[in-house]
CSV table of C-alpha atoms in Angstrom, one decimal:
chain,number,residue,atom,x,y,z
A,111,MET,CA,-5.6,-21.0,-6.2
A,112,ARG,CA,-7.3,-22.3,-9.4
A,113,VAL,CA,-10.6,-20.6,-8.4
A,114,ALA,CA,-8.8,-17.4,-7.4
A,115,ASP,CA,-7.0,-17.5,-10.8
A,116,ARG,CA,-10.3,-17.6,-12.6
A,117,LEU,CA,-11.7,-14.7,-10.5
A,118,LEU,CA,-8.7,-12.5,-11.3
A,119,GLU,CA,-9.3,-12.9,-15.1
A,120,ASP,CA,-12.1,-10.3,-14.8
A,121,GLU,CA,-11.6,-7.6,-17.4
A,122,ALA,CA,-12.8,-4.8,-15.1
A,123,LEU,CA,-10.1,-5.5,-12.5
A,124,LEU,CA,-7.4,-5.4,-15.2
A,125,ASP,CA,-8.8,-2.2,-16.7
A,126,HIS,CA,-8.5,-0.3,-13.3
A,127,VAL,CA,-4.8,-1.4,-13.0
A,128,TYR,CA,-4.0,-0.6,-16.7
A,129,ASP,CA,-5.6,2.9,-16.4
A,130,ALA,CA,-3.6,3.6,-13.2
A,131,GLN,CA,-0.3,2.7,-14.9
A,132,ALA,CA,-1.1,4.8,-17.9
A,133,LYS,CA,-1.5,7.9,-15.6
A,134,ARG,CA,2.0,7.5,-14.1
A,135,HIS,CA,3.4,10.1,-16.6
A,136,LYS,CA,1.8,12.4,-19.2
A,137,HIS,CA,2.9,10.2,-22.2
A,138,SER,CA,2.9,6.8,-20.5
A,139,ARG,CA,0.6,5.4,-23.2
A,140,THR,CA,2.6,6.4,-26.2
A,141,ARG,CA,6.3,6.8,-25.2
A,142,GLY,CA,8.9,4.9,-23.3
A,143,ARG,CA,9.3,1.2,-22.6
A,144,LYS,CA,6.3,-1.0,-22.3
A,145,GLN,CA,4.7,-1.2,-18.9
A,146,THR,CA,4.4,-4.3,-16.8
A,147,PRO,CA,1.2,-6.1,-17.9
A,148,ALA,CA,-1.7,-5.3,-15.6
A,149,GLU,CA,-2.5,-8.9,-14.8
A,150,ILE,CA,1.0,-9.5,-13.6
A,151,VAL,CA,0.9,-6.3,-11.4
A,152,LEU,CA,-2.5,-7.2,-9.9
A,153,ARG,CA,-1.5,-10.9,-9.1
A,154,LEU,CA,1.9,-10.0,-7.7
A,155,LEU,CA,0.4,-7.5,-5.2
A,156,ILE,CA,-2.4,-9.7,-4.2
A,157,LEU,CA,-0.1,-12.7,-3.7
A,158,LYS,CA,2.2,-10.5,-1.6
A,159,HIS,CA,-0.6,-9.6,0.8
A,160,ALA,CA,-2.3,-13.0,0.7
A,161,ARG,CA,1.0,-14.6,1.9
A,162,ASN,CA,2.1,-11.6,4.1
A,163,TRP,CA,5.5,-11.3,2.4
A,164,SER,CA,7.8,-8.4,1.9
A,165,TYR,CA,8.7,-7.4,-1.6
A,166,ASP,CA,12.1,-9.1,-1.3
A,167,VAL,CA,10.5,-12.4,-0.3
A,168,LEU,CA,7.9,-12.0,-3.0
A,169,GLU,CA,10.6,-11.7,-5.7
A,170,ARG,CA,12.5,-14.7,-4.3
A,171,GLU,CA,9.4,-17.0,-4.0
A,172,VAL,CA,8.0,-16.2,-7.4
A,173,ARG,CA,11.3,-16.7,-9.1
A,174,ALA,CA,11.8,-20.1,-7.5
A,175,ASN,CA,8.3,-21.5,-7.6
A,176,LEU,CA,6.6,-22.7,-10.8
A,177,VAL,CA,3.1,-22.6,-9.3
A,178,TYR,CA,3.6,-18.9,-8.4
A,179,ARG,CA,5.0,-18.2,-11.8
A,180,ASP,CA,1.9,-19.7,-13.4
A,181,PHE,CA,-0.5,-17.9,-11.0
A,182,THR,CA,1.1,-14.5,-11.7
A,183,ARG,CA,1.3,-15.1,-15.4
A,184,ILE,CA,5.0,-14.5,-15.5
A,185,GLY,CA,5.8,-17.9,-16.9
A,186,SER,CA,9.4,-18.2,-18.1
A,187,GLN,CA,9.9,-14.4,-18.2
A,188,LYS,CA,12.1,-12.4,-15.8
A,189,VAL,CA,10.5,-11.7,-12.4
A,190,PRO,CA,10.5,-7.9,-11.5
A,191,ASP,CA,13.0,-7.1,-8.8
A,192,ALA,CA,11.9,-5.8,-5.3
A,193,LYS,CA,12.5,-2.1,-6.2
A,194,THR,CA,10.5,-2.4,-9.4
A,195,LEU,CA,7.7,-4.0,-7.4
A,196,ILE,CA,7.7,-1.1,-4.9
A,197,ARG,CA,7.4,1.4,-7.7
A,198,ILE,CA,4.6,-0.5,-9.3
A,199,GLY,CA,2.8,-0.7,-6.0
A,200,ARG,CA,2.9,3.0,-5.5
A,201,VAL,CA,1.1,3.5,-8.8
A,202,LEU,CA,-2.1,2.0,-7.4
A,203,GLY,CA,-3.3,4.8,-5.2
A,204,PRO,CA,-6.2,4.6,-2.6
A,205,GLU,CA,-8.8,5.5,-5.3
A,206,VAL,CA,-7.7,2.6,-7.5
A,207,ILE,CA,-7.6,0.2,-4.6
A,208,GLU,CA,-11.1,1.2,-3.6
A,209,GLN,CA,-12.3,0.6,-7.2
A,210,LEU,CA,-10.6,-2.9,-7.2
A,211,HIS,CA,-12.3,-3.7,-3.9
A,212,GLY,CA,-15.7,-2.5,-5.2
A,213,ARG,CA,-15.3,-4.8,-8.2
A,214,MET,CA,-14.4,-7.7,-5.9
A,215,VAL,CA,-17.6,-7.2,-3.9
A,216,ASN,CA,-19.6,-7.2,-7.2
A,217,LEU,CA,-17.9,-10.4,-8.2
A,218,ALA,CA,-19.1,-11.9,-4.9
A,219,ARG,CA,-22.6,-10.7,-5.6
A,220,GLU,CA,-22.6,-12.0,-9.2
A,221,ARG,CA,-21.6,-15.5,-8.0
A,222,LYS,CA,-24.2,-15.3,-5.2
A,223,VAL,CA,-21.6,-15.6,-2.4
A,224,ILE,CA,-23.4,-12.7,-0.6
A,225,GLN,CA,-27.0,-11.5,-0.7
A,226,GLY,CA,-26.7,-8.5,1.7
A,227,ARG,CA,-29.3,-9.7,4.2
A,228,ARG,CA,-26.9,-9.3,7.2
A,229,LEU,CA,-24.4,-6.7,8.2
A,230,ARG,CA,-21.8,-6.6,11.0
A,231,VAL,CA,-19.4,-3.8,11.7
A,232,ASP,CA,-16.4,-3.2,13.9
A,233,THR,CA,-13.4,-0.9,14.2
A,234,THR,CA,-9.7,-1.6,14.8
A,235,VAL,CA,-6.4,0.2,14.8
A,236,VAL,CA,-3.7,-0.3,12.2
A,237,GLU,CA,-0.5,0.9,13.8
A,238,SER,CA,2.1,3.0,12.0
A,239,ASN,CA,5.7,1.8,11.8
A,240,ILE,CA,7.1,4.1,14.5
A,241,HIS,CA,8.8,3.8,17.9
A,242,TYR,CA,7.2,4.7,21.2
A,243,PRO,CA,7.0,8.6,21.0
A,244,THR,CA,8.7,10.0,24.1
A,245,ASP,CA,9.3,13.8,24.0
A,246,SER,CA,13.1,13.4,24.1
A,247,SER,CA,13.1,10.8,21.2
A,248,LEU,CA,10.9,13.1,19.1
A,249,LEU,CA,13.3,16.0,19.6
A,250,ALA,CA,16.2,13.8,18.8
A,251,ASP,CA,14.5,12.5,15.6
A,252,GLY,CA,13.7,16.1,14.5
A,253,ALA,CA,17.3,17.3,15.1
A,254,ARG,CA,18.8,14.3,13.3
A,255,VAL,CA,16.5,14.7,10.2
A,256,LEU,CA,17.1,18.4,10.0
A,257,THR,CA,20.9,18.0,10.2
A,258,ARG,CA,20.9,15.2,7.6
A,259,THR,CA,18.7,17.1,5.2
A,260,MET,CA,20.9,20.3,5.5
A,261,LYS,CA,24.0,18.2,4.6
A,262,ARG,CA,22.2,16.8,1.6
A,263,VAL,CA,21.3,20.3,0.5
A,264,GLY,CA,24.9,21.4,0.8
A,265,LYS,CA,26.1,18.5,-1.3
A,266,ALA,CA,23.4,19.1,-3.9
A,267,VAL,CA,24.4,22.8,-4.4
A,268,GLY,CA,28.1,22.2,-4.2
A,269,GLY,CA,28.8,24.1,-1.0
A,270,MET,CA,27.0,27.0,0.9
A,271,LYS,CA,28.0,30.2,2.7
A,272,THR,CA,26.1,29.1,5.8
A,273,LYS,CA,28.4,27.0,8.0
A,274,LEU,CA,26.8,23.7,9.0
A,275,ARG,CA,27.4,22.8,12.6
A,276,ASP,CA,26.7,19.2,13.6
A,277,ARG,CA,25.1,19.2,17.1
A,278,LEU,CA,23.9,15.6,17.1
A,279,ARG,CA,26.5,14.5,19.6
A,280,THR,CA,25.1,17.0,22.1
A,281,ILE,CA,21.5,15.8,21.3
A,282,ARG,CA,22.4,12.2,21.9
A,283,LYS,CA,24.0,12.9,25.2
A,284,GLN,CA,21.0,14.9,26.5
A,285,SER,CA,18.6,12.3,25.3
A,286,LEU,CA,20.5,9.6,27.1
A,287,ALA,CA,20.6,11.7,30.3
A,288,ILE,CA,16.8,12.2,30.2
A,289,THR,CA,16.3,8.4,29.8
A,290,LEU,CA,18.5,7.7,32.8
A,291,SER,CA,16.9,10.4,35.0
A,292,ALA,CA,13.4,9.0,34.2
A,293,LYS,CA,14.3,5.8,36.0
A,294,GLN,CA,14.9,7.8,39.2
A,295,LYS,CA,11.8,9.0,41.1
A,296,ASP,CA,13.2,11.6,43.6
A,297,GLU,CA,12.7,15.3,43.2
A,298,ARG,CA,16.3,16.0,42.4
A,299,ALA,CA,16.2,13.6,39.4
A,300,GLU,CA,13.0,15.4,38.2
A,301,GLU,CA,14.7,18.8,38.4
A,302,ARG,CA,17.8,17.4,36.5
A,303,ARG,CA,15.4,16.0,33.9
A,304,ARG,CA,13.8,19.4,33.4
A,305,GLN,CA,17.1,21.2,33.1
A,306,THR,CA,18.3,18.7,30.5
A,307,TYR,CA,15.0,19.2,28.6
A,308,ARG,CA,15.7,23.0,28.6
A,309,LYS,CA,19.2,22.4,27.1
A,310,MET,CA,17.9,20.0,24.5
A,311,ILE,CA,15.1,22.4,23.4
A,312,SER,CA,17.7,25.2,23.2
A,313,VAL,CA,20.0,23.1,21.0
A,314,THR,CA,17.1,22.0,18.8
A,315,ARG,CA,16.1,25.6,18.3
A,316,ASN,CA,19.6,26.4,17.2
A,317,ILE,CA,19.3,23.6,14.6
A,318,ILE,CA,16.0,25.0,13.4
A,319,ASN,CA,17.4,28.5,13.0
A,320,GLN,CA,20.3,27.1,11.0
A,321,ALA,CA,17.8,25.2,8.8
A,322,LYS,CA,15.9,28.4,8.1
A,323,ARG,CA,19.1,30.2,7.1
A,324,VAL,CA,19.9,27.3,4.7
A,325,ILE,CA,16.4,27.6,3.1
A,326,GLU,CA,16.9,31.3,2.7
A,327,GLU,CA,20.2,30.8,1.0
A,328,VAL,CA,19.0,28.3,-1.5
A,329,SER,CA,15.6,29.9,-2.1
A,330,THR,CA,16.6,31.1,-5.6
A,331,ARG,CA,17.9,27.7,-6.8
A,332,ARG,CA,15.7,26.1,-9.4
A,333,ARG,CA,17.1,22.5,-9.7
A,334,PRO,CA,14.3,20.0,-9.0
A,335,LYS,CA,16.5,18.1,-6.4
A,336,VAL,CA,17.3,21.3,-4.5
A,337,LYS,CA,13.6,22.4,-4.6
A,338,ALA,CA,12.5,19.0,-3.2
A,339,LEU,CA,15.1,19.1,-0.4
A,340,ARG,CA,14.0,22.7,0.4
A,341,ALA,CA,10.4,21.6,0.7
A,342,GLU,CA,11.3,18.6,2.8
A,343,LEU,CA,13.3,20.9,5.1
A,344,GLY,CA,10.4,23.4,5.5
A,345,THR,CA,8.0,20.6,6.3
A,346,MET,CA,10.3,19.1,8.9
A,347,ILE,CA,10.9,22.5,10.5
A,348,GLY,CA,7.2,22.9,11.1
A,349,ARG,CA,6.9,19.5,12.7
A,350,VAL,CA,9.9,20.0,15.0
A,351,GLU,CA,8.5,23.3,16.1
A,352,GLN,CA,5.3,21.5,17.0
A,353,VAL,CA,7.4,18.9,19.0
A,354,ILE,CA,9.0,21.8,20.9
A,355,ARG,CA,5.7,23.3,21.8
A,356,GLN,CA,4.2,20.1,23.0
A,357,THR,CA,7.3,19.2,25.0
A,358,LYS,CA,7.2,22.6,26.8
A,359,ALA,CA,3.5,22.1,27.5
A,360,ARG,CA,3.9,18.5,28.8
A,361,VAL,CA,7.2,18.8,30.7
A,362,PHE,CA,7.1,22.3,32.1
A,363,ASP,CA,3.4,23.2,32.3
A,364,GLY,CA,2.2,19.7,33.2
A,365,ASN,CA,-0.4,19.7,30.5
A,366,LEU,CA,-0.5,16.0,29.5
A,367,HIS,CA,-3.7,16.5,27.4
A,368,ALA,CA,-2.0,18.8,24.9
A,369,GLU,CA,-2.3,17.9,21.2
A,370,LYS,CA,0.7,15.6,20.5
A,371,LEU,CA,2.5,14.8,17.3
A,372,VAL,CA,3.6,11.2,17.8
A,373,SER,CA,6.1,11.0,14.9
A,374,VAL,CA,8.0,13.5,12.7
A,375,PHE,CA,7.9,10.9,9.9
A,376,GLU,CA,4.2,9.7,10.2
A,377,SER,CA,2.5,12.9,11.2
A,378,HIS,CA,-1.0,11.4,10.4
A,379,SER,CA,-0.7,8.9,13.3
A,380,GLU,CA,-3.0,9.4,16.3
A,381,ILE,CA,-3.0,8.2,19.9
A,382,ILE,CA,-5.8,5.7,20.1
A,383,ARG,CA,-7.0,4.0,23.3
A,384,LYS,CA,-9.2,0.9,22.8
A,385,GLY,CA,-9.2,-0.3,26.4
A,386,LYS,CA,-6.8,-3.3,25.8
A,387,ALA,CA,-4.9,-4.4,28.9
A,388,ASN,CA,-1.9,-5.5,27.0
A,389,ARG,CA,-1.8,-2.5,24.7
A,390,PRO,CA,-3.4,0.6,26.4
A,391,ASN,CA,-2.0,3.1,23.8
A,392,GLU,CA,-1.8,2.4,20.1
A,393,PHE,CA,-0.3,4.8,17.6
A,394,GLY,CA,-1.8,4.7,14.1
A,395,ASN,CA,-5.2,5.2,12.5
A,396,LEU,CA,-8.7,3.8,13.1
A,397,VAL,CA,-10.1,1.5,10.5
A,398,LYS,CA,-13.7,0.5,10.1
A,399,ILE,CA,-14.5,-3.0,8.7
A,400,GLN,CA,-18.0,-4.0,7.7
A,401,GLU,CA,-19.0,-7.5,6.5
A,402,ALA,CA,-21.9,-9.3,4.9
A,403,GLU,CA,-22.5,-13.1,4.8
A,404,HIS,CA,-19.6,-15.6,4.5
A,405,GLN,CA,-17.0,-13.2,5.9
A,406,ILE,CA,-16.9,-10.9,2.8
A,407,ILE,CA,-15.8,-7.4,3.7
A,408,THR,CA,-18.1,-5.1,1.7
A,409,HIS,CA,-16.6,-1.8,2.9
A,410,TYR,CA,-13.6,-0.4,4.8
A,411,GLU,CA,-12.5,3.1,5.7
A,412,VAL,CA,-9.3,4.6,7.2
A,413,PHE,CA,-9.9,7.7,9.3
A,414,ALA,CA,-7.5,10.6,9.4
A,415,GLN,CA,-9.1,11.6,12.7
A,416,ARG,CA,-10.8,9.1,15.0
A,417,PRO,CA,-14.6,9.4,15.2
A,418,SER,CA,-16.8,7.9,17.9
A,419,ASP,CA,-18.0,4.4,17.0
A,420,SER,CA,-21.6,5.4,17.5
A,421,GLU,CA,-21.2,7.9,14.6
A,422,LEU,CA,-20.3,5.2,12.1
A,423,LEU,CA,-23.3,2.9,12.3
A,424,ILE,CA,-25.8,4.8,10.2
A,425,SER,CA,-23.3,5.5,7.5
A,426,ALA,CA,-22.3,1.8,7.5
A,427,VAL,CA,-25.9,0.7,6.8
A,428,GLU,CA,-26.3,3.4,4.1
A,429,THR,CA,-23.1,2.3,2.4
A,430,HIS,CA,-24.3,-1.3,2.5
A,431,GLN,CA,-27.5,-0.4,0.8
A,432,GLN,CA,-25.7,1.6,-1.9
A,433,GLN,CA,-23.3,-1.3,-2.7
A,434,LEU,CA,-25.7,-4.3,-2.5
A,435,GLY,CA,-28.9,-2.6,-3.5
A,436,LYS,CA,-30.9,-3.7,-0.5
A,437,MET,CA,-31.3,-2.8,3.2
A,438,PRO,CA,-30.0,-5.5,5.5
A,439,GLN,CA,-32.6,-7.4,7.5
A,440,MET,CA,-30.2,-7.6,10.5
A,441,VAL,CA,-27.4,-5.3,11.8
A,442,ALA,CA,-25.0,-6.4,14.5
A,443,ALA,CA,-22.4,-4.4,16.3
A,444,ASP,CA,-20.8,-4.1,19.8
A,445,ALA,CA,-21.9,-1.8,22.6
A,446,GLY,CA,-19.7,1.0,21.4
A,447,PHE,CA,-22.0,1.6,18.4
A,448,TYR,CA,-25.1,1.9,20.6
A,449,SER,CA,-27.3,5.0,20.9
A,450,ALA,CA,-31.0,5.3,21.1
A,451,ALA,CA,-31.0,7.7,18.1
A,452,ASN,CA,-29.1,5.1,16.0
A,453,GLU,CA,-31.6,2.4,16.8
A,454,ARG,CA,-34.6,4.6,15.9
A,455,ALA,CA,-32.9,5.7,12.7
A,456,LEU,CA,-32.2,2.2,11.6
A,457,GLN,CA,-35.7,1.1,12.3
A,458,GLU,CA,-37.0,4.0,10.2
A,459,LEU,CA,-34.6,3.0,7.4
A,460,GLY,CA,-36.3,-0.5,7.4
A,461,VAL,CA,-33.9,-2.6,9.3
A,462,LYS,CA,-36.0,-5.3,11.0
A,463,ARG,CA,-33.5,-6.4,13.7
A,464,VAL,CA,-30.8,-4.3,15.3
A,465,SER,CA,-28.5,-6.2,17.6
A,466,VAL,CA,-26.5,-3.5,19.3
A,467,PRO,CA,-26.4,-4.1,23.1
A,468,SER,CA,-26.8,-1.3,25.6
A,469,ARG,CA,-24.7,-1.8,28.7
A,470,ASN,CA,-26.3,0.9,30.9
A,471,THR,CA,-30.0,0.3,30.2
A,472,ARG,CA,-32.4,0.1,33.2
A,473,SER,CA,-35.4,-0.8,31.1
A,474,GLN,CA,-36.7,-4.3,31.9
A,475,GLU,CA,-38.2,-4.5,28.4
A,476,ARG,CA,-34.8,-3.7,26.9
A,477,ARG,CA,-33.1,-6.3,29.0
A,478,ARG,CA,-35.6,-9.0,28.0
A,479,MET,CA,-35.0,-8.2,24.4
A,480,GLN,CA,-31.2,-8.5,24.8
A,481,LYS,CA,-31.7,-11.9,26.3
A,482,SER,CA,-34.0,-13.1,23.5
A,483,ARG,CA,-32.8,-15.9,21.2
A,484,TRP,CA,-32.5,-13.8,18.0
A,485,PHE,CA,-30.5,-11.0,19.8
A,486,ARG,CA,-28.0,-13.5,21.3
A,487,ARG,CA,-27.6,-15.4,18.0
A,488,ALA,CA,-26.9,-12.1,16.2
A,489,GLN,CA,-24.3,-11.2,18.8
A,490,LYS,CA,-22.7,-14.6,18.4
A,491,TRP,CA,-22.5,-13.9,14.6
A,492,ARG,CA,-21.1,-10.5,15.4
A,493,THR,CA,-18.1,-11.9,17.2
A,494,GLY,CA,-16.9,-13.3,13.9
A,495,CYS,CA,-15.9,-9.8,13.0
A,496,GLU,CA,-13.2,-10.0,15.7
A,497,GLY,CA,-11.9,-13.1,14.0
A,498,ARG,CA,-11.9,-11.4,10.7
A,499,ILE,CA,-9.9,-8.5,12.1
A,500,SER,CA,-7.5,-10.9,13.7
A,501,ALA,CA,-7.0,-12.7,10.3
A,502,LEU,CA,-6.4,-9.4,8.6
A,503,LYS,CA,-3.7,-8.5,11.0
A,504,ARG,CA,-2.1,-11.9,11.4
A,505,ARG,CA,-2.4,-13.3,7.9
A,506,HIS,CA,-2.3,-10.1,5.7
A,507,GLY,CA,0.0,-8.0,7.7
A,508,LEU,CA,-2.4,-5.2,8.9
A,509,ARG,CA,-1.0,-5.2,12.5
A,510,ARG,CA,1.5,-2.5,11.4
A,511,CYS,CA,1.5,-0.5,8.2
A,512,LEU,CA,4.9,-0.6,6.5
A,513,TYR,CA,3.9,2.0,3.8
A,514,ARG,CA,4.7,5.7,4.4
A,515,GLY,CA,2.0,8.4,4.8
A,516,PHE,CA,-1.7,8.4,5.2
A,517,THR,CA,-2.3,7.4,1.5
A,518,GLY,CA,0.2,4.6,2.1
A,519,MET,CA,-1.9,3.5,5.1
A,520,GLN,CA,-5.1,3.5,2.9
A,521,ARG,CA,-3.3,1.5,0.2
A,522,TRP,CA,-1.9,-1.0,2.7
A,523,VAL,CA,-5.3,-1.7,4.3
A,524,GLY,CA,-7.1,-1.9,1.0
A,525,LEU,CA,-4.7,-4.5,-0.5
A,526,GLY,CA,-5.0,-6.6,2.6
A,527,VAL,CA,-8.8,-6.5,2.4
A,528,ILE,CA,-8.8,-7.4,-1.3
A,529,ALA,CA,-6.5,-10.4,-0.7
A,530,ASP,CA,-8.7,-11.6,2.2
A,531,ASN,CA,-11.9,-11.2,0.1
A,532,LEU,CA,-10.3,-13.1,-2.8
A,533,ILE,CA,-9.4,-16.0,-0.5
A,534,ASN,CA,-12.9,-16.2,1.1
A,535,ILE,CA,-14.7,-15.9,-2.2
A,536,ALA,CA,-12.5,-18.6,-3.8
A,537,SER,CA,-12.9,-20.8,-0.8
A,538,ARG,CA,-16.7,-20.5,-0.9
A,539,LEU,CA,-16.9,-21.2,-4.6
A,540,ASP,CA,-14.6,-24.1,-4.2
A,541,GLN,CA,-16.8,-25.6,-1.6
A,542,THR,CA,-19.9,-25.0,-3.8
A,543,GLU,CA,-18.3,-26.7,-6.8
A,544,ALA,CA,-17.2,-29.7,-4.6
């Protein structure tokens, strides 16, 4: 922690955090109470992800531990409570986190922890914090949120002409009936399930129509709270209508490949299949991780829509060159990144050794190359990327994102990567000094 403490004294890191806090409001620099010092904000957030704590645990541990108080530069001052820490964390958006990560990579270069001679790249899935998305549960979620929001609108405006009818009891009964009928495999149970789905969709449509009448009634209200609730209601109506369309396509038309919204709360989440036996379907976003020497992550990217792995290899090498100022001598990746075009393009860019196996090759020359010593050594080094992904998920909490929205996903992944890089850089420098 002493080496990490020295690394975090970098002025460029603090400037990024200070500028982000100053942009919270129009007059943040000149009016209002003083903001939390940038060094305290940065160290608290990194400590949270380095230890994989929640904000409540972070507050409790820093308050009770003198070492953590000294590391975060709080000293004898009052520790910010969990809610304040959450608000502070939201100030650092994905762009700021990306700038902090870029500066951390530059610190590794300046201290000669990485030279940029080697590159390995892999992808993983960071799951959203959602339940398993069955059609009935999505309909129930949409109905519950619409009803709850309409009640909040009525309370905010002090009463409405539109009479609010609570249909959640009916929705719960129908959702339970669908769950029970799904356990039975005969034709009669399947027909009962379809009939229950028809009733559930009909009730959900009634809730949507009621929500549209509420929006029309409060359309002239100018209070910020009412406008925010009206916008939230309109967004949720569109998502619930999408759930109804996909339910009809899947249940009644048998189209299981229809585009599916997997959560009315985390609409950015995708269905991703990575071929894992214990987890065939994952619900979240694809993340690309690329590393240089000594397990330093030089770049990460969260994708709103999943690309093919083979589309990411060229851009990964180009990003490596932009960041470190040199072309890697060796590039290693798994078979999902292979294509003949990628290999030719990397050789034209100046990469001497490309260790990306082809599983379906029939060329004897290609097979001999894949059995050569340098190729096998590069693949052994590549497998370290699997360990790095495991450490990110296990030690820094990237198995499941607890932040809301796609920007929250980017911020969550970025903070975990920065914390991991800080630990690895500090560990490497500590070994060098020893």
